[in-house]
Coordinates of C-alpha atoms and ligand atoms in Angstrom, one line a residue:
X1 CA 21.5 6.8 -21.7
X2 CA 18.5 7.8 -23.5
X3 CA 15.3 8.3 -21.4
X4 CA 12.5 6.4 -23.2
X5 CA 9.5 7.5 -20.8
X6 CA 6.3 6.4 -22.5
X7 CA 3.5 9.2 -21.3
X8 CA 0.2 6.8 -19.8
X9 CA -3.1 7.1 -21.2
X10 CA -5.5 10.4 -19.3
X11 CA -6.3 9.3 -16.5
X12 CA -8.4 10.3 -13.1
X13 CA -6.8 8.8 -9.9
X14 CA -8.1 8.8 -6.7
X15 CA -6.3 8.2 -3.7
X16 CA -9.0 8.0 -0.8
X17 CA -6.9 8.3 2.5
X18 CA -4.9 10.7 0.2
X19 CA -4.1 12.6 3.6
X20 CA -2.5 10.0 5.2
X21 CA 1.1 8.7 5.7
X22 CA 1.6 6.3 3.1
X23 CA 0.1 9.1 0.7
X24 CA 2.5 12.3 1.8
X25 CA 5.5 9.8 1.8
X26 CA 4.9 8.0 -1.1
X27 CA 2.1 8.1 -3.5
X28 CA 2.2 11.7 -4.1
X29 CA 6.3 12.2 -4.1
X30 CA 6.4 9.5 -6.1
X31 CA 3.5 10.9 -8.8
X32 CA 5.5 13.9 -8.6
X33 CA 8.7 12.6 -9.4
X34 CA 6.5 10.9 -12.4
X35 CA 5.2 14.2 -13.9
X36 CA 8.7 16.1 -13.9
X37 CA 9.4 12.7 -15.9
X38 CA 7.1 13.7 -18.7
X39 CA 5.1 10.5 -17.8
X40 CA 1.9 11.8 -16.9
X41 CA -0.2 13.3 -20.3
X42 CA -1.6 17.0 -20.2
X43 CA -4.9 16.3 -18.7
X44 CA -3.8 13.5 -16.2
X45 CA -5.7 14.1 -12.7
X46 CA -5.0 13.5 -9.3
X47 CA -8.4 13.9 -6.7
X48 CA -7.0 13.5 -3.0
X49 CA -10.2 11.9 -0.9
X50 CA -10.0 11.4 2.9
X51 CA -11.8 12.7 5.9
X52 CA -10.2 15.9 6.5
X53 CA -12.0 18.7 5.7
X54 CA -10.0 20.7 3.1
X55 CA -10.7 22.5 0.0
X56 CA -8.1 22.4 -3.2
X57 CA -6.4 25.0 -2.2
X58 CA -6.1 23.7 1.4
X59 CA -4.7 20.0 -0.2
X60 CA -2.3 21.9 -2.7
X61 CA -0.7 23.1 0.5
X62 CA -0.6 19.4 2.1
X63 CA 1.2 18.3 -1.2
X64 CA 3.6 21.2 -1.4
X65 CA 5.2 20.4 1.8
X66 CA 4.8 16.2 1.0
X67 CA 7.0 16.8 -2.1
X68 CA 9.3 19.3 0.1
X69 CA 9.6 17.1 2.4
X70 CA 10.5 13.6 0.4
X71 CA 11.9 14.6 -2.9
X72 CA 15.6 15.1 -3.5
X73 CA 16.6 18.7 -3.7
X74 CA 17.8 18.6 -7.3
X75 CA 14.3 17.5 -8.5
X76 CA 12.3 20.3 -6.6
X77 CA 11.3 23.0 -9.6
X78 CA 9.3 25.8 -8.2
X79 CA 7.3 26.0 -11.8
X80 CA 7.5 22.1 -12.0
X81 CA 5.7 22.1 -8.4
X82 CA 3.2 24.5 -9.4
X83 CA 2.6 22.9 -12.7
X84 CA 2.0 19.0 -11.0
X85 CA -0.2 21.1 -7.7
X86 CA -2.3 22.3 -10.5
X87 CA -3.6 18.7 -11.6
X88 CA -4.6 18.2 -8.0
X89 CA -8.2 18.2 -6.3
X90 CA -9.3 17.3 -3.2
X91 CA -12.6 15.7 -1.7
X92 CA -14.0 15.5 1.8
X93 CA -15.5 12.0 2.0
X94 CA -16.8 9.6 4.6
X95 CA -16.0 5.6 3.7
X96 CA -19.1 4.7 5.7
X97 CA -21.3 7.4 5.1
X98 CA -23.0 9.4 2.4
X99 CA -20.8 12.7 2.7
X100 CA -18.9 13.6 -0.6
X101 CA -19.7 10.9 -3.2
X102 CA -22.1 13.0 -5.4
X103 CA -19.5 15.7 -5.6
X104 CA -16.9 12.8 -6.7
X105 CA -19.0 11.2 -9.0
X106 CA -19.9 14.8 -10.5
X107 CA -16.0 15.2 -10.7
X108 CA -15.1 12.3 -12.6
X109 CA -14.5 12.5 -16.0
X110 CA -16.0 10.4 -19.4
X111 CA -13.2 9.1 -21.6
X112 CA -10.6 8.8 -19.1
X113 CA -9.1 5.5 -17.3
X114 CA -10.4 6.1 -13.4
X115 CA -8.6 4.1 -11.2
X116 CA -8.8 4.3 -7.5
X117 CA -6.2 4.1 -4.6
X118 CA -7.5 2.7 -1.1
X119 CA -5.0 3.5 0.7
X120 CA -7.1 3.4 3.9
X121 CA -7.6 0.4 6.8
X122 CA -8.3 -2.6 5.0
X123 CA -11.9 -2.5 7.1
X124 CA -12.9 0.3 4.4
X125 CA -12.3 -1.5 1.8
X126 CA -15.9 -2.8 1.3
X127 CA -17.8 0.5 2.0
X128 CA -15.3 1.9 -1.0
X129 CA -15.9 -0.7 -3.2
X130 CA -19.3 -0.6 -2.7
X131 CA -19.8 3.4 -2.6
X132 CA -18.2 3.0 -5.7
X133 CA -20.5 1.1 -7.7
X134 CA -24.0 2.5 -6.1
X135 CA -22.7 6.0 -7.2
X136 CA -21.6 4.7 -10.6
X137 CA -18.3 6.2 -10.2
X138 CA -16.4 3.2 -11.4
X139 CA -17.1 2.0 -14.8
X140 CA -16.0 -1.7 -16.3
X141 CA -12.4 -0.6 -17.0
X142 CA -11.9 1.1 -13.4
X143 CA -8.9 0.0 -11.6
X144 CA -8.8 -0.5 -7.7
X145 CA -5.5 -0.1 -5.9
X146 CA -5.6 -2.1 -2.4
X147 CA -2.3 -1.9 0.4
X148 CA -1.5 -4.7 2.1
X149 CA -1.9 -6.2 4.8
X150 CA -5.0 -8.2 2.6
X151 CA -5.9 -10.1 5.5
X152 CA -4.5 -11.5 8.4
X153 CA -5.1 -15.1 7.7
X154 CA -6.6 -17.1 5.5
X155 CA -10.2 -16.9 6.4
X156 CA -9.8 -13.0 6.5
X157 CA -8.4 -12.8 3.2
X158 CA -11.0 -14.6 1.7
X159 CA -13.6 -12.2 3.1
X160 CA -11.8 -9.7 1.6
X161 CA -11.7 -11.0 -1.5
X162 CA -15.2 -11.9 -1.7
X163 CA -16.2 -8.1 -0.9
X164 CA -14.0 -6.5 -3.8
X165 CA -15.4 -9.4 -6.5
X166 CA -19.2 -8.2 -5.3
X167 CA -18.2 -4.9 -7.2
X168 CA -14.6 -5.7 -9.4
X169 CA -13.3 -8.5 -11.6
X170 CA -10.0 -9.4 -10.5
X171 CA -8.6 -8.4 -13.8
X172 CA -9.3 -4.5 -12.3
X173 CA -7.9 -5.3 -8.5
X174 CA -4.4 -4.4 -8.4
X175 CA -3.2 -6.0 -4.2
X176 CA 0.0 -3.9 -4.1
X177 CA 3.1 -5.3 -2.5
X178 CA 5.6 -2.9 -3.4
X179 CA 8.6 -5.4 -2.6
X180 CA 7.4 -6.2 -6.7
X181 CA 8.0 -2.3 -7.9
X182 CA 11.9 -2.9 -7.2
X183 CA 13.8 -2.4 -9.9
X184 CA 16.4 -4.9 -9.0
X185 CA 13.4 -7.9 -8.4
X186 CA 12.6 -7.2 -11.8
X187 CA 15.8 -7.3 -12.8
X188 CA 15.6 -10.6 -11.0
X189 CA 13.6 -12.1 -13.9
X190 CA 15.7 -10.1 -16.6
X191 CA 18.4 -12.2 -15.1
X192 CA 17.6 -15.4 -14.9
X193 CA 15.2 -15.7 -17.9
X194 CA 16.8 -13.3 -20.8
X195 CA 20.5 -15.2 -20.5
X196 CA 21.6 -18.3 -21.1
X197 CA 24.1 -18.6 -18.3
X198 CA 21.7 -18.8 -15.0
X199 CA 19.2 -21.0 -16.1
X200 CA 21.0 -24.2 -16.8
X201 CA 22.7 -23.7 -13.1
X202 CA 18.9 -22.7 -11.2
X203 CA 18.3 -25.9 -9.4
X204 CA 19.2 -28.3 -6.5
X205 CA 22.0 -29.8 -8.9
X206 CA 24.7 -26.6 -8.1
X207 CA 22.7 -24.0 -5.9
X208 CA 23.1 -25.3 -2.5
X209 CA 21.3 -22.9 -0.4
X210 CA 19.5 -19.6 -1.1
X211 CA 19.2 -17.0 1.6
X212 CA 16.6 -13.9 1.7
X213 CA 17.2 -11.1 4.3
X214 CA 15.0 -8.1 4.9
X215 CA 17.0 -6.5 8.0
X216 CA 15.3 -3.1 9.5
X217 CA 17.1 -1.1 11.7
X218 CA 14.1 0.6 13.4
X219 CA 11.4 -0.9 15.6
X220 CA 7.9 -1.0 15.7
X221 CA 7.4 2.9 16.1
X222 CA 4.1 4.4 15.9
X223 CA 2.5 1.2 14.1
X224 CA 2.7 -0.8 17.7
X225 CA -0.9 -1.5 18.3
X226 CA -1.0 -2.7 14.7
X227 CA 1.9 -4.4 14.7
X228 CA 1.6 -6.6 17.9
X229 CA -1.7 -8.3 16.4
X230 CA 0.7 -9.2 13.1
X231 CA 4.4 -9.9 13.8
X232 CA 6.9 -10.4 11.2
X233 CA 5.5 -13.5 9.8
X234 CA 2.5 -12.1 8.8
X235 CA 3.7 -8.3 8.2
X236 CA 6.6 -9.5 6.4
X237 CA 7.1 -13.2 5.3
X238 CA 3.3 -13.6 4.1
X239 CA 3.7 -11.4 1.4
X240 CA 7.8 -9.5 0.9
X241 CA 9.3 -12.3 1.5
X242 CA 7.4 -14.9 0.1
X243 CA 7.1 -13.3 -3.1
X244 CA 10.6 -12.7 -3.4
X245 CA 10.7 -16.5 -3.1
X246 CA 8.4 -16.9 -5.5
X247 CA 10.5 -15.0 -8.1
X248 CA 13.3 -17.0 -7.1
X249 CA 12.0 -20.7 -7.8
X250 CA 9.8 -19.9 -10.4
X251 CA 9.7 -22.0 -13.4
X252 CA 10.1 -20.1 -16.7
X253 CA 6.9 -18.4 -17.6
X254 CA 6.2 -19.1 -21.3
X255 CA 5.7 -15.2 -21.3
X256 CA 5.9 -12.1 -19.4
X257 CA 2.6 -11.3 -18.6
X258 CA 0.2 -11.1 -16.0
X259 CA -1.5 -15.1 -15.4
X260 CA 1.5 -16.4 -16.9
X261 CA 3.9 -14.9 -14.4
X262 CA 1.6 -15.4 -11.7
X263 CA 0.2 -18.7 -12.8
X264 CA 4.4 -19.9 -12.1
X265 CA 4.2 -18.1 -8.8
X266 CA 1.1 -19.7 -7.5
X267 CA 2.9 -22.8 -8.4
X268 CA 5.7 -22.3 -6.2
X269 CA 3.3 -21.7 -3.1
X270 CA 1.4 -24.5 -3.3
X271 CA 4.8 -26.5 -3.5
X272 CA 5.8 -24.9 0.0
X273 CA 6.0 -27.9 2.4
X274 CA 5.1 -27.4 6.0
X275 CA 7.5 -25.8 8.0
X276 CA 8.6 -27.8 11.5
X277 CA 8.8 -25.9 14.7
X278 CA 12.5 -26.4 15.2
X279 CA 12.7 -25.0 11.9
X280 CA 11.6 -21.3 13.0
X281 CA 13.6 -19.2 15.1
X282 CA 11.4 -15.9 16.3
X283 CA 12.8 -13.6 18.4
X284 CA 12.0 -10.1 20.2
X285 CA 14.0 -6.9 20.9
X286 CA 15.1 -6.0 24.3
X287 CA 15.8 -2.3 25.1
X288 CA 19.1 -0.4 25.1
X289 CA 20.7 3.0 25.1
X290 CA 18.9 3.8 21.8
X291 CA 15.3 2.7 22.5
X292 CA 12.8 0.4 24.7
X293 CA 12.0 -2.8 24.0
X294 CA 9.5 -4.6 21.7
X295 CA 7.2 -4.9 24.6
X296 CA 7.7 -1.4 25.6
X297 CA 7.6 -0.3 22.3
X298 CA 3.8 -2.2 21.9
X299 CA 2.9 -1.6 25.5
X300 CA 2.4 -5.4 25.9
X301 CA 4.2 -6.3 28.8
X302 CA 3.1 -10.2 27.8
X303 CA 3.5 -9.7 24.0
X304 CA 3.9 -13.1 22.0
X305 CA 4.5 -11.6 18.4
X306 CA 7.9 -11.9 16.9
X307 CA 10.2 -8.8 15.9
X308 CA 12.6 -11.0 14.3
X309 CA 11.6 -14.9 12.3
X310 CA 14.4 -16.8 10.7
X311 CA 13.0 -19.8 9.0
X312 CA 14.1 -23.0 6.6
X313 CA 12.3 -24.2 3.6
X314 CA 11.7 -26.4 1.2
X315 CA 10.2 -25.9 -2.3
X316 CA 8.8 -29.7 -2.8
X317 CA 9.2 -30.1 -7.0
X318 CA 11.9 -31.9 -8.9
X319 CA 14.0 -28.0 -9.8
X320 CA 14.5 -27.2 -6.0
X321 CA 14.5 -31.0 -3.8
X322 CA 17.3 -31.0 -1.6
X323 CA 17.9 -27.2 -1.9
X324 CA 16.4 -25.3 1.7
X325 CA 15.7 -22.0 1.1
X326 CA 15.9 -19.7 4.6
X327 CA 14.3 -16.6 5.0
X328 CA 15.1 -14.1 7.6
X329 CA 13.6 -10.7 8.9
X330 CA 13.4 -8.4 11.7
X331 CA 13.7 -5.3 13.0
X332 CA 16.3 -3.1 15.4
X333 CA 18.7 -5.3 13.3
X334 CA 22.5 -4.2 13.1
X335 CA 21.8 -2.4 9.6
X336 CA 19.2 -2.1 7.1
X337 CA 19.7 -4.4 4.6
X338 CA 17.7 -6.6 2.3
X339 CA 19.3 -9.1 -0.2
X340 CA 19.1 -12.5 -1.9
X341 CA 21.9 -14.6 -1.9
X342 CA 21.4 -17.9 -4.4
X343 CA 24.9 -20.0 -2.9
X344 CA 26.1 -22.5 -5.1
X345 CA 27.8 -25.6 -4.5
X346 CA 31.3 -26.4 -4.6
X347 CA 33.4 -27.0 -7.3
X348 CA 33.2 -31.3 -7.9
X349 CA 36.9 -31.1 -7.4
X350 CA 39.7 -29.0 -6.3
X351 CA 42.6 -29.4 -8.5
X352 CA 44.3 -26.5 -5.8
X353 CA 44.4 -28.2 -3.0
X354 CA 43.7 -27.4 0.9
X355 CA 46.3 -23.9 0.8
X356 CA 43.8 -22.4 -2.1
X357 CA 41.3 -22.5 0.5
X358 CA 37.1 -22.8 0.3
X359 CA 35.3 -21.2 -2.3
X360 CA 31.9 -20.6 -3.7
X361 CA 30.0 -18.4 -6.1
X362 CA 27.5 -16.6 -4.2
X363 CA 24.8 -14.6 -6.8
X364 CA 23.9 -11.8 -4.2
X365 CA 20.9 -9.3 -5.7
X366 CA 20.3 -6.6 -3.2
X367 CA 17.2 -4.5 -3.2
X368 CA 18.7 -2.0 -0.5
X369 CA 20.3 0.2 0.4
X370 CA 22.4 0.4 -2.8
X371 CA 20.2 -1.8 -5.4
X372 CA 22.4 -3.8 -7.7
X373 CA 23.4 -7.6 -8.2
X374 CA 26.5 -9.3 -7.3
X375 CA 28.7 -12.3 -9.1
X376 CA 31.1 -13.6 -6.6
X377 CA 33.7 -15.6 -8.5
X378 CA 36.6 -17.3 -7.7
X379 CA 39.9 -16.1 -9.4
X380 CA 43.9 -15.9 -8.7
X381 CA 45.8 -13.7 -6.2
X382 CA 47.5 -11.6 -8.5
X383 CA 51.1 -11.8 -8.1
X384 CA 53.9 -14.3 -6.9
X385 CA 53.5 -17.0 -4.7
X386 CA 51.9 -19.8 -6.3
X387 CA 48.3 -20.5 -6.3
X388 CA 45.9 -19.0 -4.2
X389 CA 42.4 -18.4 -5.0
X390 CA 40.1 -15.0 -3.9
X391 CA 36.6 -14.4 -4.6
X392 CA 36.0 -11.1 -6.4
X393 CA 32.9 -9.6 -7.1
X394 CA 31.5 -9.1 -10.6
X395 CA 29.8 -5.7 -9.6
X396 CA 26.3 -4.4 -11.4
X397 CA 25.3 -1.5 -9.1
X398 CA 22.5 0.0 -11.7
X399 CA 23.5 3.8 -10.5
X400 CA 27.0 3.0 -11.8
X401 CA 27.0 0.6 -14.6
X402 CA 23.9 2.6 -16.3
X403 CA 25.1 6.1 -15.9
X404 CA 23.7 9.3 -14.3
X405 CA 20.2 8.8 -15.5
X406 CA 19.7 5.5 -13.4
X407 CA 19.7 7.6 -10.3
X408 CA 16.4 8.1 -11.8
X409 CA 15.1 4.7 -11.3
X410 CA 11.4 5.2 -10.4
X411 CA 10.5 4.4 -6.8
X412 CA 8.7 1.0 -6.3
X413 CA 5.3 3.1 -5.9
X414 CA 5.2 5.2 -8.6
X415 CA 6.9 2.4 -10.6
X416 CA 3.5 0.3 -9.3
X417 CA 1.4 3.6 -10.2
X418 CA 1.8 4.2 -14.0
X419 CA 1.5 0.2 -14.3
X420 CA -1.9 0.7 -12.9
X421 CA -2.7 3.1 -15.2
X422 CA -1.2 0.9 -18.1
X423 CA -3.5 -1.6 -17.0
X424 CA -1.0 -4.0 -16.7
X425 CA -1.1 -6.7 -13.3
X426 CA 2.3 -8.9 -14.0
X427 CA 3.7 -6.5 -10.7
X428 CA 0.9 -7.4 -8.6
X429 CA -0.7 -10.4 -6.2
X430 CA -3.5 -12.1 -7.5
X431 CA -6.7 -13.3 -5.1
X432 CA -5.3 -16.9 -5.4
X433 CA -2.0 -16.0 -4.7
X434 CA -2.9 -14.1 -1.6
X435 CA -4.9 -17.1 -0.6
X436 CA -2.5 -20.1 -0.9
X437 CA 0.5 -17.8 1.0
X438 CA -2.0 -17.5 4.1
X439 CA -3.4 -21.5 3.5
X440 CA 1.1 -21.9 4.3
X441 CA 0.9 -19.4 6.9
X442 CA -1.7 -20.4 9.0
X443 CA -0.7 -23.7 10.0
X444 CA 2.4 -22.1 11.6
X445 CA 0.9 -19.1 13.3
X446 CA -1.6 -21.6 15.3
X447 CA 1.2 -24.0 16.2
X448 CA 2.8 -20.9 18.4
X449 CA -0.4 -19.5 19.3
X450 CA -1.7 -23.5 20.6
X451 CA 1.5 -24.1 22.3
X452 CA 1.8 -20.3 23.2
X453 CA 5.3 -20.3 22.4
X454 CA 7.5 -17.3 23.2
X455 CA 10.2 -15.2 21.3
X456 CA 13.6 -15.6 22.3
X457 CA 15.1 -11.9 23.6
X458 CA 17.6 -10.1 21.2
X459 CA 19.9 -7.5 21.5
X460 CA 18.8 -4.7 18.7
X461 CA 22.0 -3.7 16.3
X462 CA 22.7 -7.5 15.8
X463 CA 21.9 -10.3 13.7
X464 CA 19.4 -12.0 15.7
X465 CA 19.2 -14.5 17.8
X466 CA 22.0 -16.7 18.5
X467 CA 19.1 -19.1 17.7
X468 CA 18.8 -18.1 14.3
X469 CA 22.5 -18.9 13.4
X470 CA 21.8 -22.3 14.5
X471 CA 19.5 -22.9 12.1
X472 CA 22.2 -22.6 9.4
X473 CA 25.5 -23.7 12.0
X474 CA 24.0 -26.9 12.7
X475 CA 24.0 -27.7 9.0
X476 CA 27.5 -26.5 8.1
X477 CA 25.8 -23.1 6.6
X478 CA 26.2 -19.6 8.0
X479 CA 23.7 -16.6 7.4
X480 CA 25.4 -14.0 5.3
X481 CA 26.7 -10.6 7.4
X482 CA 23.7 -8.2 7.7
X483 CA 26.0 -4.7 6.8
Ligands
NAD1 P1 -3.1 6.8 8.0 O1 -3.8 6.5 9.2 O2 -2.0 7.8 8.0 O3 -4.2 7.5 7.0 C1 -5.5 7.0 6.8 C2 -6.2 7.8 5.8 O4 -7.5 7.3 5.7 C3 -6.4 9.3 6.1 O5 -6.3 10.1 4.9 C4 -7.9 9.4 6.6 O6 -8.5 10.6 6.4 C5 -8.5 8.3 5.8 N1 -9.7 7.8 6.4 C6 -9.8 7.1 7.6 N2 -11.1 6.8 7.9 C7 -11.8 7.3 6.8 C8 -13.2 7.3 6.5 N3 -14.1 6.7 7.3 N4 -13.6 7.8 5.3 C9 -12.7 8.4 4.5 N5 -11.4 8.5 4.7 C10 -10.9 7.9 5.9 O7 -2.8 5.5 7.3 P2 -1.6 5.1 6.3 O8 -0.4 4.9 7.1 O9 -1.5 6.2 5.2 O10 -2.0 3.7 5.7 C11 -3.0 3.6 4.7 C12 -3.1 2.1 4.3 O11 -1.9 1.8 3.7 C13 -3.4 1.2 5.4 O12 -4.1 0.1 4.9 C14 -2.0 0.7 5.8 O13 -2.0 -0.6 6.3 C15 -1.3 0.6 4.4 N6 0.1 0.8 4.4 C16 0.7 1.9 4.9 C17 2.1 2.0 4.9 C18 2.8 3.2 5.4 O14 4.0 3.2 5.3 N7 2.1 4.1 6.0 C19 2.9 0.9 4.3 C20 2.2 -0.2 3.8 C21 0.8 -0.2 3.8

């Protein structure tokens, strides 16, 4: 396969909280991994800005070890390294104070794009923004990266929104949700709208269910106090899930780019009917040999936030009536695991009879471990013995159907990254968007929090609650095998 890497435009980024976990794990790796690529042009710059203080040199040294640390072996180049440390400065700067923005602002260069990565507590966002401006660092083409969570409900998210438009069109705010960056969700669209075969099938006529599972195996680690204030409704279905959902029941965008893909998404939120109580199964982890428990974990002995949410919806519009939709996600799961499974119905007839058994053709697309999509289709045994039907999968795992080269597949962030600096949004949330997923949410979160209802207890390395397989037993359905 031929690589057909497209260098970007010069750029400046910065990446204020470039000391801090999300940057050493990802951000930098990741615009590593995009320089020995040959994406990034001679003069491309990279200006680390966080509280520490460090000098160049001193943030070289950070970024030596980050790219040590999480790039693969085979990529790490001594004179590569060097090459991609070189591009890098570094900044002391305070969010909330005055310290470091004339030196930025005397660092940034004319004639280059200048785009910005907050990847700092959502409660800096404002002072950023804001510093931004009265310094004249960003111009009318800046870009502004922002990490989720945007908000923690509706009323919060409009705040935020309101701060960034003081200073930024939305047409320069790019609200990451890096579920987005996958190649396999954008392979999602490839799918269903560049063949002819899906489409026709896409609806409540022949899918009968679809499933979406984001399985963790770890818990809450370091991020309890964080986490306990969000649970996975709001860390998780608010925006991974629910824009995985979105990509799902779409309708055709009449092209792919930015406001019309996210024009169709928007659509599909606002369609979202209300979810009943006995609809939503939350759950929380209970300790065993290999860790504490959620409320250990969190150091809430009375905790109320779910680990775990398994939930049935409905799409209200003519394409998906009559077809639920069930979304599931937790963590200390039995493995880690994220897929979509779009079940469709059974055959109108069985000319085989009761001995060839049930079957169905399940479209699995799984973002990880191992991305790929799945075709399950029903076919004969081979051999003797009259007819009996299996189910064998039409297999697209990218790293084997593309070749050796597709084990280059960008990472979702640096992926999300260069389409920053292209300018191009289609791969990121809109205001709106953000807005009508928490106008959904909210109305469920303060239904628990009114009644104060309580997670039921799971046991981490399984599926769940029993709870949650109720939600699917009680209407013939089952919950595909987290594995
Ligand atoms: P972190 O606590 O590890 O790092 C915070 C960074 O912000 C540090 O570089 C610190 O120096 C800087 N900072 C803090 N206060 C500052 C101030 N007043 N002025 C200037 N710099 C300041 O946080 P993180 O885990 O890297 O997360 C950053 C953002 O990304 C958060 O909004 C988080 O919710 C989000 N996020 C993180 C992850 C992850 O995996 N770490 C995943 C998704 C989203």
């Amino acid at each position: 396969m031929v690589s057909r890497i497209i260098p970007v435009d010069p750029f400046d980024l910065v990446i204020f909280g470039g000391t801090g976990d999300l940057a050493r794990r990802k951000i930098l790796p990741g615009l590593y991994r995009r320089f020995l690529a040959g994406q990034m042009p001679e003069d491309a710059r990279i200006i680390g800005a966080a509280r520490s203080e460090l000098d160049d040199d001193a943030y070289r040294a950070f970024v030596r070890d980050a790219v040590d640390e999480f790039v693969r072996p085979d990529r790490k180049d001594v004179g590569q390294i060097d090459a991609f440390l070189s591009r890098l400065h570094y900044v002391t700067i305070d969010a909330k104070g005055t310290g470091g923005w004339q030196e930025l602002a005397g660092l940034m260069r004319d004639g280059v794009i200048r785009s910005f990565y907050f990847s700092v507590a959502p409660g800096l966002f404002g002072d950023l923004a804001e510093r931004l401006h009265d310094h004249d660092i960003a111009d009318a083409d800046s870009r502004i990266v922002v990490e989720k969570p945007f908000g923690r409900d509706l009323s919060s998210a409009k705040a935020l929104n309101a701060t960034l438009a003081e200073h930024f069109n939305e047409s320069q705010i790019y609200r990451i949700d890096h579920y987005l960056g996958k190649e396999t969700v954008q392979n999602l669209m490839a799918v269903r709208f560049g063949n002819v075969l899906f489409e026709p099938l896409w609806n409540s006529q022949y899918v009968d269910h679809i499933q979406i599972t984001v399985a963790e195996t770890v818990g809450v680690g370091g991020r309890g106090s964080y986490y306990d204030r969000s649970g996975a409704m709001r860390d998780m279905v608010q925006n991974h899930l629910m824009q995985l959902l979105c990509l799902i029941a779409m309708e055709p965008p009449s092209r792919f780019n930015p406001d019309a893909v996210r024009d169709e998404k928007l659509k599909v939120i606002r369609a979202l009917e209300p979810v009943e109580p006995y609809q939503i199964v939350r759950g929380q982890y209970q300790a065993d040999a290999d860790g504490p428990s959620y409320r250990e974990d969190v150091e809430n002995p009375r905790s109320l936030t779910e680990s775990f949410i398994a939930m049935k919806l409905h799409v209200s519009n003519w394409r998906w009536a009559g077809t639920p939709f069930y979304l599931r996600t937790g963590k200390r799961l039995r493995a880690r695991a994220s897929e979509i499974a779009v079940v469709f119905k059974d055959a109108p007839h069985s000319i085989f009879g009761d001995e060839a058994g049930h079957h169905r053709n399940i479209l699995t697309i799984r973002l990880q471990p191992d991305e790929g999509m799945t075709l399950g289709v029903t076919i004969k045994e081979p051999g003797p013995g009259g007819m009996r039907l299996i189910d064998v999968p039409l297999d697209m795992t990218f790293a084997e159907a593309l070749g050796p080269e597709s084990e280059e597949i960008p990472d979702a962030y640096e992926r999300l990254i260069m389409d920053v600096i292209r300018g191009n949004q289609t791969l990121f949330m809109r205001g709106d968007e953000v807005e009508a997923a928490w106008s959904w949410t909210d109305p469920i979160i303060e239904g628990w929090e009114a009644r104060g209802d309580a997670p039921k207890p799971y046991e981490p390395g399984t599926a769940g609650p029993e709870e949650s397989q109720m939600l699917m037993h009680r209407e013939g359905r089952r919950w595909r095998e987290i594995r």
